[in-house]
Coordinates of C-alpha atoms in Angstrom, one line a residue:
Chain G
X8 CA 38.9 -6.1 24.4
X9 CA 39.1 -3.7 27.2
X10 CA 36.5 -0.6 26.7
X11 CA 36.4 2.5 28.2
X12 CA 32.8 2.5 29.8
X13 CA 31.2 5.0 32.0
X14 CA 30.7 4.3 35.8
X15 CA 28.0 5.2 37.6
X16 CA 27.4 8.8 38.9
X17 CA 29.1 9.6 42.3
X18 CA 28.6 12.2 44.6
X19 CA 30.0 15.7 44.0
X20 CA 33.0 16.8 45.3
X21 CA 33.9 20.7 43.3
X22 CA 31.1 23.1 42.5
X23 CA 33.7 24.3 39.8
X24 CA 35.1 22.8 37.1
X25 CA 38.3 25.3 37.2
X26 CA 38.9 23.8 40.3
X27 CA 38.1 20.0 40.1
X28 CA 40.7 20.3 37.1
X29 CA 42.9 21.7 39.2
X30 CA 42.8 19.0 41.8
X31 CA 43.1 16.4 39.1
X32 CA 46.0 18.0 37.4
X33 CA 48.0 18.5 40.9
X34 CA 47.0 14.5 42.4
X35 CA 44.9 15.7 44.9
X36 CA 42.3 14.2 42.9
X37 CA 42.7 10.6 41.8
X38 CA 39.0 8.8 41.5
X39 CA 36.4 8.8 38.6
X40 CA 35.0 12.5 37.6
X41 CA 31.3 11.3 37.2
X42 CA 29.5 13.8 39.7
X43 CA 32.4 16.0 39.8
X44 CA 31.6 19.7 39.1
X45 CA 28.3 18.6 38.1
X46 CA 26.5 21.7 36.6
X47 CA 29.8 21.0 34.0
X48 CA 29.9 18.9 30.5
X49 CA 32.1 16.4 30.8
X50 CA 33.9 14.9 27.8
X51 CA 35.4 11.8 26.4
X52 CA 38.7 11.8 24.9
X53 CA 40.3 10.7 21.7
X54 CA 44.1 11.5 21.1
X55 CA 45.5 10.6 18.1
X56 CA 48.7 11.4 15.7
X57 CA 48.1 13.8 13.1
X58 CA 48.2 11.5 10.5
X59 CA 45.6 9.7 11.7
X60 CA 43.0 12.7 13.1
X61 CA 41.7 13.7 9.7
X62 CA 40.3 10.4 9.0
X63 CA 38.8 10.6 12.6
X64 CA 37.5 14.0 12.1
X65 CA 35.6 12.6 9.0
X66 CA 34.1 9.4 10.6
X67 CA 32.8 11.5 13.4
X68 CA 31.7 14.2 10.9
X69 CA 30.0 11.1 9.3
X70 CA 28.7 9.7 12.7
X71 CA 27.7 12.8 14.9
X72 CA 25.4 10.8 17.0
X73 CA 27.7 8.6 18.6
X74 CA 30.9 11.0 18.2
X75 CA 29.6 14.9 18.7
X76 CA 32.9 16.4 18.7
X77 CA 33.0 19.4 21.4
X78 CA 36.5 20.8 20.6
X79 CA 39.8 19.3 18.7
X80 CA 43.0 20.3 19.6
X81 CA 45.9 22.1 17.2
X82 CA 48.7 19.7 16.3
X83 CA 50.5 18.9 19.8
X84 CA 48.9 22.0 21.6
X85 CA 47.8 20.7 25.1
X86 CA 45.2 23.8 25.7
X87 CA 42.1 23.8 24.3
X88 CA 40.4 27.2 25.4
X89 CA 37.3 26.9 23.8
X90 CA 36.1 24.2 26.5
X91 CA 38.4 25.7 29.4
X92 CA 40.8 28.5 29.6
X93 CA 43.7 26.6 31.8
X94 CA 42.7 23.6 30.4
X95 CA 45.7 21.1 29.9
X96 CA 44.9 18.1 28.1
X97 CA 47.9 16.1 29.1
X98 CA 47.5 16.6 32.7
X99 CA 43.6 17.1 33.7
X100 CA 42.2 13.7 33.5
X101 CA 42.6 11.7 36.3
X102 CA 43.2 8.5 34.3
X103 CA 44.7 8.2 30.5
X104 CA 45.3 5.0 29.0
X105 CA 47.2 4.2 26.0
X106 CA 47.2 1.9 22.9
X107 CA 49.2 0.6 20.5
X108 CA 48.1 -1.7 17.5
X109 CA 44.6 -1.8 19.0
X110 CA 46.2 -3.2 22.4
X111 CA 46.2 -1.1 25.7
X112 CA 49.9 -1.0 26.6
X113 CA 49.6 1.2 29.5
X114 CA 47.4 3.3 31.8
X115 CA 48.9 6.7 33.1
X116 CA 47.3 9.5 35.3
X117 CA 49.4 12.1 33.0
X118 CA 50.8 12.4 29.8
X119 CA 53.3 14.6 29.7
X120 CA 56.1 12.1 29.7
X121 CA 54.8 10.5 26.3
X122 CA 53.0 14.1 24.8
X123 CA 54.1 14.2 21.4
X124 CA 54.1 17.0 19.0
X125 CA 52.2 15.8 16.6
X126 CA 49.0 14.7 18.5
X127 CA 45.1 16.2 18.1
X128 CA 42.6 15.5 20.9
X129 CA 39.1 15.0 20.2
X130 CA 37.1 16.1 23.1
X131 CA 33.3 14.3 22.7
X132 CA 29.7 14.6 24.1
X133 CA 29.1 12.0 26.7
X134 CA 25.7 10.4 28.4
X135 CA 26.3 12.2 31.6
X136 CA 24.7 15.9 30.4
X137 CA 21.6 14.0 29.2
X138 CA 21.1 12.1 31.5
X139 CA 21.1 15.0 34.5
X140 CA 18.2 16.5 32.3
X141 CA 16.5 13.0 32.0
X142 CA 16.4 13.1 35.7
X143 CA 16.3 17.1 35.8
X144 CA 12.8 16.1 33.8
X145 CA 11.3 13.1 36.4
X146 CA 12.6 10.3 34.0
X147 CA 13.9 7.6 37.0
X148 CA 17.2 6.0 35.8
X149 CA 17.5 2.3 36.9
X150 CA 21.5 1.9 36.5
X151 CA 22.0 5.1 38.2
X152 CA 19.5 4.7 41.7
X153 CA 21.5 1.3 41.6
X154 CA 24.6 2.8 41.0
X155 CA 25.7 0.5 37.8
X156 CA 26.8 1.0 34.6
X157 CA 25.0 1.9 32.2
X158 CA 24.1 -1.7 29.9
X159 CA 25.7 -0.9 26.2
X160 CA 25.7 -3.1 23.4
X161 CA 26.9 -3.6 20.2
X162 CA 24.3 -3.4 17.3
X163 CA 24.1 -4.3 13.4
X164 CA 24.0 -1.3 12.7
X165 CA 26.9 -0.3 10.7
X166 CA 28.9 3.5 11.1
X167 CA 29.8 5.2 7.9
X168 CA 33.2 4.3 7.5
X169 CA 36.7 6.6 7.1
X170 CA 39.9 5.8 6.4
X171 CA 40.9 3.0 9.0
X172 CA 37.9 3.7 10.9
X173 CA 35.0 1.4 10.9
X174 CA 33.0 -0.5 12.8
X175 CA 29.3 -1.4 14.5
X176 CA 27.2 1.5 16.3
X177 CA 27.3 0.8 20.0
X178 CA 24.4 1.9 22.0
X179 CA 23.5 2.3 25.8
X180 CA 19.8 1.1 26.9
X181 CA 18.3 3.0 30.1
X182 CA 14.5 0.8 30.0
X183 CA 11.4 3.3 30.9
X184 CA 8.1 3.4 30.7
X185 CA 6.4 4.6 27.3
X186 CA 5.2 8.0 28.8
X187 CA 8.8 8.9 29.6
X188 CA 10.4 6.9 26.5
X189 CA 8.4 9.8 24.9
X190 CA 9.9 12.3 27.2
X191 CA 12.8 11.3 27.1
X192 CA 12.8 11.4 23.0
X193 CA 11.9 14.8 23.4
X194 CA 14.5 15.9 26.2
X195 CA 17.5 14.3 24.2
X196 CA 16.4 15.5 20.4
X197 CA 17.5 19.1 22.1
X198 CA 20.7 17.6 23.0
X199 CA 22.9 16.5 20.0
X200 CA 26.1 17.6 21.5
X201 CA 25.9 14.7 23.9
X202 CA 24.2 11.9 21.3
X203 CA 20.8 14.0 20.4
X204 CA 17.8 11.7 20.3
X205 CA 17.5 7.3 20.7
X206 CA 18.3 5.6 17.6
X207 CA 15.9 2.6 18.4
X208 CA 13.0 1.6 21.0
X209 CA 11.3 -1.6 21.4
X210 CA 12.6 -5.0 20.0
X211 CA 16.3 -4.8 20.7
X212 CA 16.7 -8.1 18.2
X213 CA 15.9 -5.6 15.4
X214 CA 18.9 -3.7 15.8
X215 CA 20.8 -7.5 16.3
X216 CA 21.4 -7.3 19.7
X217 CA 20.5 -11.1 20.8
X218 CA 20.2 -11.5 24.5
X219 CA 19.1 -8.0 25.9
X220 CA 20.3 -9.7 29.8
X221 CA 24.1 -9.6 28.5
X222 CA 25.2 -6.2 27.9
X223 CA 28.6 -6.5 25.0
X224 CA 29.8 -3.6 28.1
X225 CA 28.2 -2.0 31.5
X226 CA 26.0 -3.7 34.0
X227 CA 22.5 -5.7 32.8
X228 CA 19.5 -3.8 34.1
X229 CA 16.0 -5.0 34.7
X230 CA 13.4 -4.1 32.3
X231 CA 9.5 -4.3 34.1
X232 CA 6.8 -5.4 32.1
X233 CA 5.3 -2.3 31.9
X234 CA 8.7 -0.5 30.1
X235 CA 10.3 -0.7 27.0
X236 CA 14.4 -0.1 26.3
X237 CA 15.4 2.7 24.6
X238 CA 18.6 3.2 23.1
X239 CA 20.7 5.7 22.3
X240 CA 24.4 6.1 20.1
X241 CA 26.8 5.6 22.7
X242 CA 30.8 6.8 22.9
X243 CA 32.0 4.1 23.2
X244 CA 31.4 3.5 19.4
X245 CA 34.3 5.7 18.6
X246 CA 37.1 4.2 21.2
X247 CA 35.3 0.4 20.1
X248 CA 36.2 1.8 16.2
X249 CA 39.5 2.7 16.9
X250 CA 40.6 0.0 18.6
X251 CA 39.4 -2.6 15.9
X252 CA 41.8 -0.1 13.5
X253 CA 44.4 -1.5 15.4
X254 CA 45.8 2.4 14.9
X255 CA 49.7 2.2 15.8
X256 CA 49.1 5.1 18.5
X257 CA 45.5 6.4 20.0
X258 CA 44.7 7.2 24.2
X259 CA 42.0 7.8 25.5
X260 CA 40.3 8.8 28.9
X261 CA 39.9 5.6 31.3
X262 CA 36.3 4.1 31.8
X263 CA 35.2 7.1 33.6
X264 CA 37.8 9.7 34.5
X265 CA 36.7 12.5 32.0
X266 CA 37.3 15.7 30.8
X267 CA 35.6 18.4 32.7
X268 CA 35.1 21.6 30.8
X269 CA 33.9 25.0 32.0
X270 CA 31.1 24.4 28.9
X271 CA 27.1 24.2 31.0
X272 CA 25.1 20.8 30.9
X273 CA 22.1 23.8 30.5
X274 CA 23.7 25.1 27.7
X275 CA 24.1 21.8 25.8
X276 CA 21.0 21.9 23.7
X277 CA 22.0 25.6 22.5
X278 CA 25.1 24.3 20.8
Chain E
X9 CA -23.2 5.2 19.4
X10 CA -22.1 7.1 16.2
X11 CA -18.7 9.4 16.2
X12 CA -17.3 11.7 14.2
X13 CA -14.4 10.4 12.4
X14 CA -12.2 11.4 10.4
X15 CA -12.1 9.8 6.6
X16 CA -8.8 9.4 4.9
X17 CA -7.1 12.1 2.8
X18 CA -8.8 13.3 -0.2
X19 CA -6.8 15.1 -3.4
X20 CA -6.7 18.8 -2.8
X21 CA -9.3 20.9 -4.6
X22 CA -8.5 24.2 -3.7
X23 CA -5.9 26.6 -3.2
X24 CA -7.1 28.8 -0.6
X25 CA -9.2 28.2 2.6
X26 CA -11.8 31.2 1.5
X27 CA -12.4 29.9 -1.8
X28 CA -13.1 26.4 -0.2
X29 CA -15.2 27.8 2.9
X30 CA -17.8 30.3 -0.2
X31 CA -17.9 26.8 -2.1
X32 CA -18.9 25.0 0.6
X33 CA -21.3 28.3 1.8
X34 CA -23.0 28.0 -1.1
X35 CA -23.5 24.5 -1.2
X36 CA -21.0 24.3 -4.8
X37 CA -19.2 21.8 -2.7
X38 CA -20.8 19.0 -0.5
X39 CA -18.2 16.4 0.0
X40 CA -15.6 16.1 2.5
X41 CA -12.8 18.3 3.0
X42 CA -9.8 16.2 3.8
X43 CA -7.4 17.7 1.1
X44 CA -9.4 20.4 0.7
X45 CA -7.0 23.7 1.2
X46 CA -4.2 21.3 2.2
X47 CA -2.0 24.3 3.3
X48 CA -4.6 25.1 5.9
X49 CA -5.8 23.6 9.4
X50 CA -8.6 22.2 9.9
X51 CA -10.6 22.0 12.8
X52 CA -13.0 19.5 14.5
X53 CA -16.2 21.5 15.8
X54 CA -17.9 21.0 19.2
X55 CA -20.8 23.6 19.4
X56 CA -23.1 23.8 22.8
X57 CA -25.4 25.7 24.3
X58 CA -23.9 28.1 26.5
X59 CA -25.4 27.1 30.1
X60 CA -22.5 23.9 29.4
X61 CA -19.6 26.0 27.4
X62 CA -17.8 27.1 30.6
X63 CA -17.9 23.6 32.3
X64 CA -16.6 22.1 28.0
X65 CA -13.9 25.0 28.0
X66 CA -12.8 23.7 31.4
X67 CA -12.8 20.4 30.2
X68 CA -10.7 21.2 27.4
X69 CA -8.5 23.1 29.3
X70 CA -8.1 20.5 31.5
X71 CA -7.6 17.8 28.7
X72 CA -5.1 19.9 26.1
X73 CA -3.8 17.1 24.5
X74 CA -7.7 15.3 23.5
X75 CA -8.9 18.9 23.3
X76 CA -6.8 21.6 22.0
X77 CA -8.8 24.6 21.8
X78 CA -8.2 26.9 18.0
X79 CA -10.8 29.4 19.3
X80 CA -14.0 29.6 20.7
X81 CA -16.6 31.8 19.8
X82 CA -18.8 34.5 21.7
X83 CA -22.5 33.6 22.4
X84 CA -24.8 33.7 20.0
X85 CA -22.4 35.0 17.2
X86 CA -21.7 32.7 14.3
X87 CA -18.0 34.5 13.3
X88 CA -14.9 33.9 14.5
X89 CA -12.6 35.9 12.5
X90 CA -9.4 34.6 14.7
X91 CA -9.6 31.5 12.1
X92 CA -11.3 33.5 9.4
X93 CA -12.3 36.8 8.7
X94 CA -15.6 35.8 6.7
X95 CA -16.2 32.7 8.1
X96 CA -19.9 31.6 9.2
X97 CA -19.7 28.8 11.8
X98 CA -23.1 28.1 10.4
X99 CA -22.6 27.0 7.1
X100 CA -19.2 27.0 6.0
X101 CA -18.8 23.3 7.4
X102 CA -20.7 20.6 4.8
X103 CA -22.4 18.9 7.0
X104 CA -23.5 19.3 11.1
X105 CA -24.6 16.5 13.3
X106 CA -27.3 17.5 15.6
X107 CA -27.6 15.5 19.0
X108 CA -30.2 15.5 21.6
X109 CA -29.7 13.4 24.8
X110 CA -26.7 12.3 23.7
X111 CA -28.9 10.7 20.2
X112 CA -28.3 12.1 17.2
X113 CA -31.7 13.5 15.8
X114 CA -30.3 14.5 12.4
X115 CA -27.4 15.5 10.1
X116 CA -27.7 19.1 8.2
X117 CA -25.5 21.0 5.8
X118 CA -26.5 24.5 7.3
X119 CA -27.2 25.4 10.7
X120 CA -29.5 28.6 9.9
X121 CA -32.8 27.3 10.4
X122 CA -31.9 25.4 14.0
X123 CA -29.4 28.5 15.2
X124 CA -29.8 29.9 18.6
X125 CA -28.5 33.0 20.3
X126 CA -27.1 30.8 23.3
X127 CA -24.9 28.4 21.2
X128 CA -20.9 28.9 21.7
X129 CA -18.9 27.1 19.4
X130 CA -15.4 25.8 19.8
X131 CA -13.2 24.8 17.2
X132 CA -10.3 22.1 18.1
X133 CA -6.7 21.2 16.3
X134 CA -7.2 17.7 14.6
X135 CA -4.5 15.5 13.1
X136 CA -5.0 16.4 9.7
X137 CA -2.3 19.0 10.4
X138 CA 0.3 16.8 12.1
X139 CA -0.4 14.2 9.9
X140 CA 0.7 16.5 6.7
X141 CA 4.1 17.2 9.0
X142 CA 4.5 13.5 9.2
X143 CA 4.2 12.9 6.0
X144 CA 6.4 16.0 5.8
X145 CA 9.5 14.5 7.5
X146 CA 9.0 11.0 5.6
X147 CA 7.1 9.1 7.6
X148 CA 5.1 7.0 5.8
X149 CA 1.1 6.8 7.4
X150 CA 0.1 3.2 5.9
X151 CA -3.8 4.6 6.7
X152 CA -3.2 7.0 4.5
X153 CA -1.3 5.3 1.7
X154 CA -4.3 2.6 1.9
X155 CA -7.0 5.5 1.7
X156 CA -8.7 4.2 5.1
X157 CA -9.4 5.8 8.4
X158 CA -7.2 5.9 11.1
X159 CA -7.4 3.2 13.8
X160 CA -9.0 4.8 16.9
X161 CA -9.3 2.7 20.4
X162 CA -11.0 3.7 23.8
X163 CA -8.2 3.5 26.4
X164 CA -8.3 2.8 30.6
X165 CA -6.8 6.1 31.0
X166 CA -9.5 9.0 32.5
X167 CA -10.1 12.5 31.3
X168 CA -9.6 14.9 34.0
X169 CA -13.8 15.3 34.5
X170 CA -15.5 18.7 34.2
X171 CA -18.9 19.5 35.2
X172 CA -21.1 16.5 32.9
X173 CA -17.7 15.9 30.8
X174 CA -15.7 12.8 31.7
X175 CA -14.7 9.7 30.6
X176 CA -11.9 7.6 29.0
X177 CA -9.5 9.2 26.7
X178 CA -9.8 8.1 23.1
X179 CA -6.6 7.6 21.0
X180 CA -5.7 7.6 17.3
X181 CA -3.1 4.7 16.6
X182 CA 0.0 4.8 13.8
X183 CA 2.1 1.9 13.4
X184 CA 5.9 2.6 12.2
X185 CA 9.3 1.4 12.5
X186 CA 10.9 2.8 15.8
X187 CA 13.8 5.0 14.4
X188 CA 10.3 7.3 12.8
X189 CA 8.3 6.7 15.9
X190 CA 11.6 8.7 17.6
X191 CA 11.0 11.2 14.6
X192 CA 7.3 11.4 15.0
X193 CA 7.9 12.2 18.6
X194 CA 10.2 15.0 17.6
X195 CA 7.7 16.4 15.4
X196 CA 4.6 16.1 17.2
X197 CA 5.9 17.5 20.1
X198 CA 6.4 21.0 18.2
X199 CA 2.8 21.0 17.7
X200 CA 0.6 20.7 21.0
X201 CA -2.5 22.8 19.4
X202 CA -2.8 19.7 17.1
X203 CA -2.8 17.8 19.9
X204 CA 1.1 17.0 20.6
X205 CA 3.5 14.8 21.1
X206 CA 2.0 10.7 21.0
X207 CA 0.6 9.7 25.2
X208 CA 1.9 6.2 24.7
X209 CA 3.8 4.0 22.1
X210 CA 4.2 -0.2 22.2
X211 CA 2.0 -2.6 24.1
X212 CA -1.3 -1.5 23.6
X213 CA -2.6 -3.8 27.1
X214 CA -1.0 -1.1 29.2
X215 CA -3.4 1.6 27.9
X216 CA -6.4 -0.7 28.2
X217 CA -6.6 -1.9 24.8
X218 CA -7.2 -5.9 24.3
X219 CA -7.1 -6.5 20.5
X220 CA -5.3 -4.0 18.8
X221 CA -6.7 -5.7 15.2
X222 CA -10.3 -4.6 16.6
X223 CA -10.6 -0.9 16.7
X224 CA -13.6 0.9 18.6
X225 CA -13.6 3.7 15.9
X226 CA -11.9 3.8 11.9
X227 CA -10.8 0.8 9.5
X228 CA -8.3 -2.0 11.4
X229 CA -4.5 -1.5 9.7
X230 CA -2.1 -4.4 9.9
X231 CA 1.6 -3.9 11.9
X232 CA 4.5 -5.4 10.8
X233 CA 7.2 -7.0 12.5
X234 CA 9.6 -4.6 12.5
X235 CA 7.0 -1.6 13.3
X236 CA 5.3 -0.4 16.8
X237 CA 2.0 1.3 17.6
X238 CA 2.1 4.8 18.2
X239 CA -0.8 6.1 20.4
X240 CA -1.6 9.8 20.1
X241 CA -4.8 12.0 22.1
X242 CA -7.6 11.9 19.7
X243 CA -10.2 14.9 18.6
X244 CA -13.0 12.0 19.3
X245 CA -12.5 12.2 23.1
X246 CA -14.4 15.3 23.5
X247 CA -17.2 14.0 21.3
X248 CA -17.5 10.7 22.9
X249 CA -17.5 12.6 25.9
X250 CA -20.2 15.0 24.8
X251 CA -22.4 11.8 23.5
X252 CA -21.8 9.9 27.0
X253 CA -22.6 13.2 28.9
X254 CA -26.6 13.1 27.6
X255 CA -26.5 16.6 26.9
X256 CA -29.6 18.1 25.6
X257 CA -28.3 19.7 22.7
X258 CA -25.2 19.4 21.2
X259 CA -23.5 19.9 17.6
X260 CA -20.5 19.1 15.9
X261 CA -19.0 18.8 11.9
X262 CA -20.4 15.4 10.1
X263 CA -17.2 12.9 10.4
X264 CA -14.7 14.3 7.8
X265 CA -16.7 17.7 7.3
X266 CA -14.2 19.9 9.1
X267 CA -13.7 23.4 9.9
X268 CA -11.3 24.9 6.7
X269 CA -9.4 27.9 8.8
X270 CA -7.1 30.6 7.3
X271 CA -4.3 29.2 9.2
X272 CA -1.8 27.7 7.7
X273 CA -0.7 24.1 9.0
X274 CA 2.8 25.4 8.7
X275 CA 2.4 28.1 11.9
X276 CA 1.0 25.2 13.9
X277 CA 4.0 24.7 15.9
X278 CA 4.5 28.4 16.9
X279 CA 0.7 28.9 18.3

């Protein structure tokens, strides 16, 4: 199963996120957004038919830590003002790619040759917001001053289940030490747009993850004696949920060409 | 030496912190006042001549998370109508502990007979008050649900010193699961006058303590597999400090015999 993981944070390239969209939507623009426009939130994507989005729109209502919905889309409408005014969603990430019965059939840097009327996009919080203001704070962040992944795993722990969607929480483990673990609890619990607070710290077998060296997605990270892993709900729970559906039609963003929206990272925890 | 700790939770007795403060006053009530006034926060006392107050306050101000300061009171005077309007530093605690060279030469219910016009007294947050919000939020406290003391552990982490004051910061320990320690974080943090969010969580070793099962101060509580220590500051610092010191005069509340204020725990986290 191919998952749609987050690279590691590159170097910025638009101060503003009107015009890194713009660059994306016209092919000037081709790479990953991480570091793009980076004052910006940037979102993951989840477009689905109709039929399906209610059920979706439940399980994340049922699962806000892993899926905080930032905006959803009107039935087949491409704009979605509320997280950018020229916003196109068929056109400003740099990388879609599309399923069908849980298998990835394609990947496209534009949809408007397949943009039906009868799709919703789900825009959600992603790790990159919190993790400027974990390192905004003076938390170091292994994967990113090694410029990996981020390690995520899949956990026992189960999501509340709708309709078709179900599935385990999977989580992403930055290790610190226990003074910024605390910190970092702290920083985060203001952030539930992008994931809120850790769900677990300490033993990862307690959460069923066996081998903490083999990441389920991402790059393995050290963890030093003197730090503990902390965990947080990670999005690719959602995208890992709905391709287990085997949903006859869902596309997402690939691993790490986002949405950029005109929305603040400093304005995240006042959502 | 001998330390003021803090006994486990007694059942309530009365309503209101005045009515508890004239029983006490008038000697009605001789006991300790965990659970006394629940509503209300309670405060450890730390009372000194005043030639050694300014280099104390320093201390505190230097150590807020050991030492948060609730008020202090001028020379001489025995009111301190910030944390009560009638309330006599001098007798509305049950029971004083009076140290000389850093020995304690005896334990009083009244301070009349032994006050000077030189002493300052200050009155610090203790964890009565967090512990109630822990509780609060569902957390269960197994010291408290077993009637004991909290576990309490000199640590290898300094005090920033002041004047006489320095030495190792002492530490109250709670074990829970890691999902409430994330919790406890969150609501600790939102109350740094009752001394904050925890300074450490997991191994114990990389604080400087060896056997966790052998506490330096309160009753030993078991963890369970599932559950991690939780380290917060601890209102013993500054008496240990104080004690280690060899001042020539110093007095605080009898271990359990607090300080009943008028405020209410409830306003903690917006002091």
């Amino acid at each position: 199963m191919t998952l749609h993981v987050e690279p590691p944070h590159a170097a910025g390239a638009f101060a503003d996120a009107r015009q890194a969209r713009r660059a994306i939507r016209s092919g000037d623009w081709r790479g990953h957004t991480s570091g793009l426009a980076p004052a910006h939130v940037q979102g993951n994507l989840m477009i689905l038919p109709q039929a399906l989005a209610s059920d979706f729109q439940r399980f994340c209502q049922l699962n806000p830590k892993p899926c905080p919905v930032l905006g959803v889309s009107e039935p087949g409408v491409r704009t979605l003002p509320a997280l950018g005014e020229d916003l196109d969603l068929a056109t400003d990430v740099p990388g879609y790619r599309i399923y069908e019965n849980g298998e990835m059939v394609s990947e496209v840097g534009d949809l408007t040759k397949v943009w039906q009327d009868d799709l919703v996009t789900f825009v959600l919080g992603c790790s990159f917001s919190f993790e400027d203001a974990l390192i905004e704070a003076g938390i170091p962040l292994r994967h990113v001053a090694q410029g990996r992944n981020v390690a995520m795993y899949r956990t026992s722990i189960p999501t509340q289940p709708a309709g078709p969607f179900h599935g385990p929480l999977v989580v992403s483990m930055r290790p610190m030490k226990a003074a910024d673990a605390i910190k970092a609890v702290q920083v985060t619990a203001r952030m539930p747009a992008v994931h809120g607070a850790p769900i677990h710290l300490g033993d990862p077998s307690l959460i069923g993850i066996r081998d903490i060296g083999k990441p389920d997605f991402g790059d393995a990270v050290a963890i030093e004696p003197d730090e503990i892993p902390v965990f947080w709900a990670c999005g690719v729970t959602p995208q890992s949920v709905a391709m287990a559906a085997r949903l006859p039609l869902c596309i997402t963003h690939a691993p790490g060409f986002m949405l950029i929206t005109d929305l603040l990272n400093r304005d995240v925890p006042y959502r």
